Tab-separated table of C-alpha atoms in Angstrom:
chain	number	residue	atom	x	y	z
A	1	MET	CA	0.039	0.088	-0.033
A	2	LEU	CA	3.089	2.292	-0.218
A	3	PRO	CA	1.694	3.937	-3.172
A	4	LEU	CA	-1.339	5.066	-1.563
A	5	THR	CA	0.848	6.564	1.248
A	6	LEU	CA	2.705	8.753	-1.377
A	7	VAL	CA	-0.197	10.408	-2.686
A	8	PRO	CA	-0.432	13.374	-0.262
A	9	TYR	CA	3.255	13.944	-0.803
A	10	VAL	CA	3.048	13.934	-4.550
A	11	ARG	CA	-0.082	15.951	-4.501
A	12	GLY	CA	1.755	18.598	-2.580
A	13	MET	CA	4.806	18.406	-4.850
A	14	ARG	CA	2.207	18.960	-7.921
A	15	ALA	CA	0.748	22.011	-6.406
A	16	GLU	CA	4.176	23.421	-5.386
A	17	TYR	CA	5.627	22.708	-8.947
A	18	PRO	CA	2.783	22.589	-11.272
A	19	GLU	CA	4.749	22.970	-14.296
A	20	GLU	CA	7.438	20.490	-13.876
A	21	ILE	CA	7.429	17.570	-16.140
A	22	SER	CA	9.380	15.362	-13.812
A	23	VAL	CA	6.796	16.144	-10.959
A	24	ALA	CA	3.833	15.271	-13.135
A	25	VAL	CA	5.400	11.940	-14.261
A	26	ILE	CA	5.898	11.088	-10.481
A	27	PHE	CA	2.354	11.994	-9.877
A	28	GLY	CA	1.025	9.801	-12.700
A	29	ALA	CA	3.233	7.074	-11.963
A	30	VAL	CA	1.983	7.051	-8.165
A	31	GLN	CA	-1.507	7.348	-9.453
A	32	LEU	CA	-0.957	4.507	-12.167
A	33	ALA	CA	0.527	2.304	-9.279
A	34	ASN	CA	-2.538	3.051	-7.142
A	35	TYR	CA	-4.806	2.121	-10.000
A	36	LEU	CA	-2.919	-0.967	-10.745
A	37	LEU	CA	-3.249	-2.143	-7.056
A	38	LEU	CA	-6.832	-1.360	-7.006
A	39	LEU	CA	-7.315	-3.696	-10.130
A	40	ALA	CA	-5.139	-6.306	-8.227
A	41	ILE	CA	-7.149	-5.936	-5.042
A	42	TRP	CA	-10.440	-5.973	-6.887
A	43	HIS	CA	-9.597	-9.227	-8.848
A	44	TYR	CA	-8.368	-10.877	-5.538
A	45	GLY	CA	-11.673	-9.750	-3.668
A	46	VAL	CA	-13.786	-11.207	-6.434
A	47	ARG	CA	-12.103	-14.447	-6.548
A	48	HIS	CA	-11.358	-15.143	-2.853
A	49	LEU	CA	-13.461	-12.977	-0.750
A	50	THR	CA	-17.079	-13.155	-1.946
A	51	THR	CA	-19.606	-15.750	-0.828
A	52	SER	CA	-21.412	-15.462	-4.024
A	53	PRO	CA	-20.068	-15.259	-7.503
A	54	VAL	CA	-19.789	-11.742	-9.177
A	55	SER	CA	-21.197	-11.530	-12.604
A	56	ALA	CA	-18.788	-11.061	-15.435
A	57	LYS	CA	-20.524	-7.918	-16.452
A	58	VAL	CA	-19.644	-6.433	-13.031
A	59	VAL	CA	-16.156	-7.262	-13.193
A	60	ARG	CA	-15.783	-6.216	-16.939
A	61	ASN	CA	-17.400	-2.884	-15.881
A	62	VAL	CA	-15.069	-2.226	-12.945
A	63	ASP	CA	-12.170	-3.474	-15.212
A	64	THR	CA	-13.159	-0.704	-17.939
A	65	ARG	CA	-13.284	2.064	-15.274
A	66	VAL	CA	-9.895	1.244	-14.071
A	67	ALA	CA	-8.620	0.925	-17.555
A	68	MET	CA	-10.128	4.311	-18.241
A	69	ALA	CA	-8.385	5.812	-15.093
A	70	ILE	CA	-4.983	4.586	-16.149
A	71	ALA	CA	-5.493	6.148	-19.640
A	72	LEU	CA	-6.585	9.337	-18.176
A	73	ASN	CA	-3.278	9.300	-15.936
A	74	ILE	CA	-1.178	8.599	-19.056
A	75	ILE	CA	-2.919	11.370	-20.906
A	76	GLY	CA	-2.404	13.707	-18.176
A	77	VAL	CA	1.300	13.094	-17.972
A	78	LEU	CA	1.500	13.454	-21.570
A	79	LEU	CA	-0.337	16.821	-21.652
A	80	VAL	CA	2.006	18.483	-18.969
A	81	PRO	CA	4.384	19.734	-21.515
A	82	VAL	CA	1.615	21.010	-23.793
A	83	ASN	CA	-0.796	22.492	-21.476
A	84	GLU	CA	-0.699	22.140	-17.602
A	85	ARG	CA	-4.214	23.008	-17.165
A	86	LEU	CA	-5.471	20.272	-19.524
A	87	ALA	CA	-3.188	17.933	-17.813
A	88	THR	CA	-4.666	18.928	-14.333
A	89	ALA	CA	-8.057	18.505	-15.967
A	90	ALA	CA	-7.107	14.794	-16.897
A	91	PHE	CA	-5.899	14.158	-13.358
A	92	VAL	CA	-8.943	15.628	-11.477
A	93	CYS	CA	-11.560	13.736	-13.827
A	94	THR	CA	-9.938	10.457	-13.046
A	95	PRO	CA	-11.625	9.904	-9.477
A	96	LEU	CA	-14.925	10.772	-10.916
A	97	LEU	CA	-14.957	7.375	-12.790
A	98	PHE	CA	-15.505	5.870	-9.598
A	99	VAL	CA	-18.048	8.235	-7.903
A	100	ARG	CA	-21.076	5.843	-8.217
A	101	HIS	CA	-20.754	2.303	-9.819
A	102	HIS	CA	-24.560	1.300	-10.388
A	103	LEU	CA	-23.683	-2.284	-11.129
A	104	VAL	CA	-21.940	-2.977	-7.988
A	105	ASP	CA	-23.974	-0.692	-5.881
A	106	ALA	CA	-27.288	-2.782	-7.146
A	107	SER	CA	-25.566	-6.054	-6.647
A	108	ALA	CA	-24.723	-5.136	-2.987
A	109	SER	CA	-28.079	-3.946	-2.062
A	110	GLU	CA	-29.648	-7.215	-3.456
A	111	ARG	CA	-27.656	-9.376	-0.647
C-alpha cells in the first residue's frame, strides 16, 4: 500500500511545482501504481473474498473504469508539456470514474 501513502506527498509536490514535467511524471506514476493495485485488490476480492459469484458484467465494468483511469493518467502526464491546465483536468477527472458504480451498488443492495 506504499503508493497510497505517497499520494499526499506527490499531490503537494504537484501543487508546489505545477509545470515541472518530472513532478507530473512522478504524480502520474504514483496514481498509475494505485490504480494497478486497485485492479489487483478488486480481482483478489472477487475471486477469494465473496460468498457468491460476481457477474462477469460487473467485473468487466470495473475493469473498464480502472483502464479508463489508467489511460487518463497517462494522457495527463503526456499533456503536461503541452498544457498544464489540460493535464490537471485529466488528473482531476480520473476519480470521477469511481463516484458511483451502479452495477456494484445494485448487486450489493440485493444481498
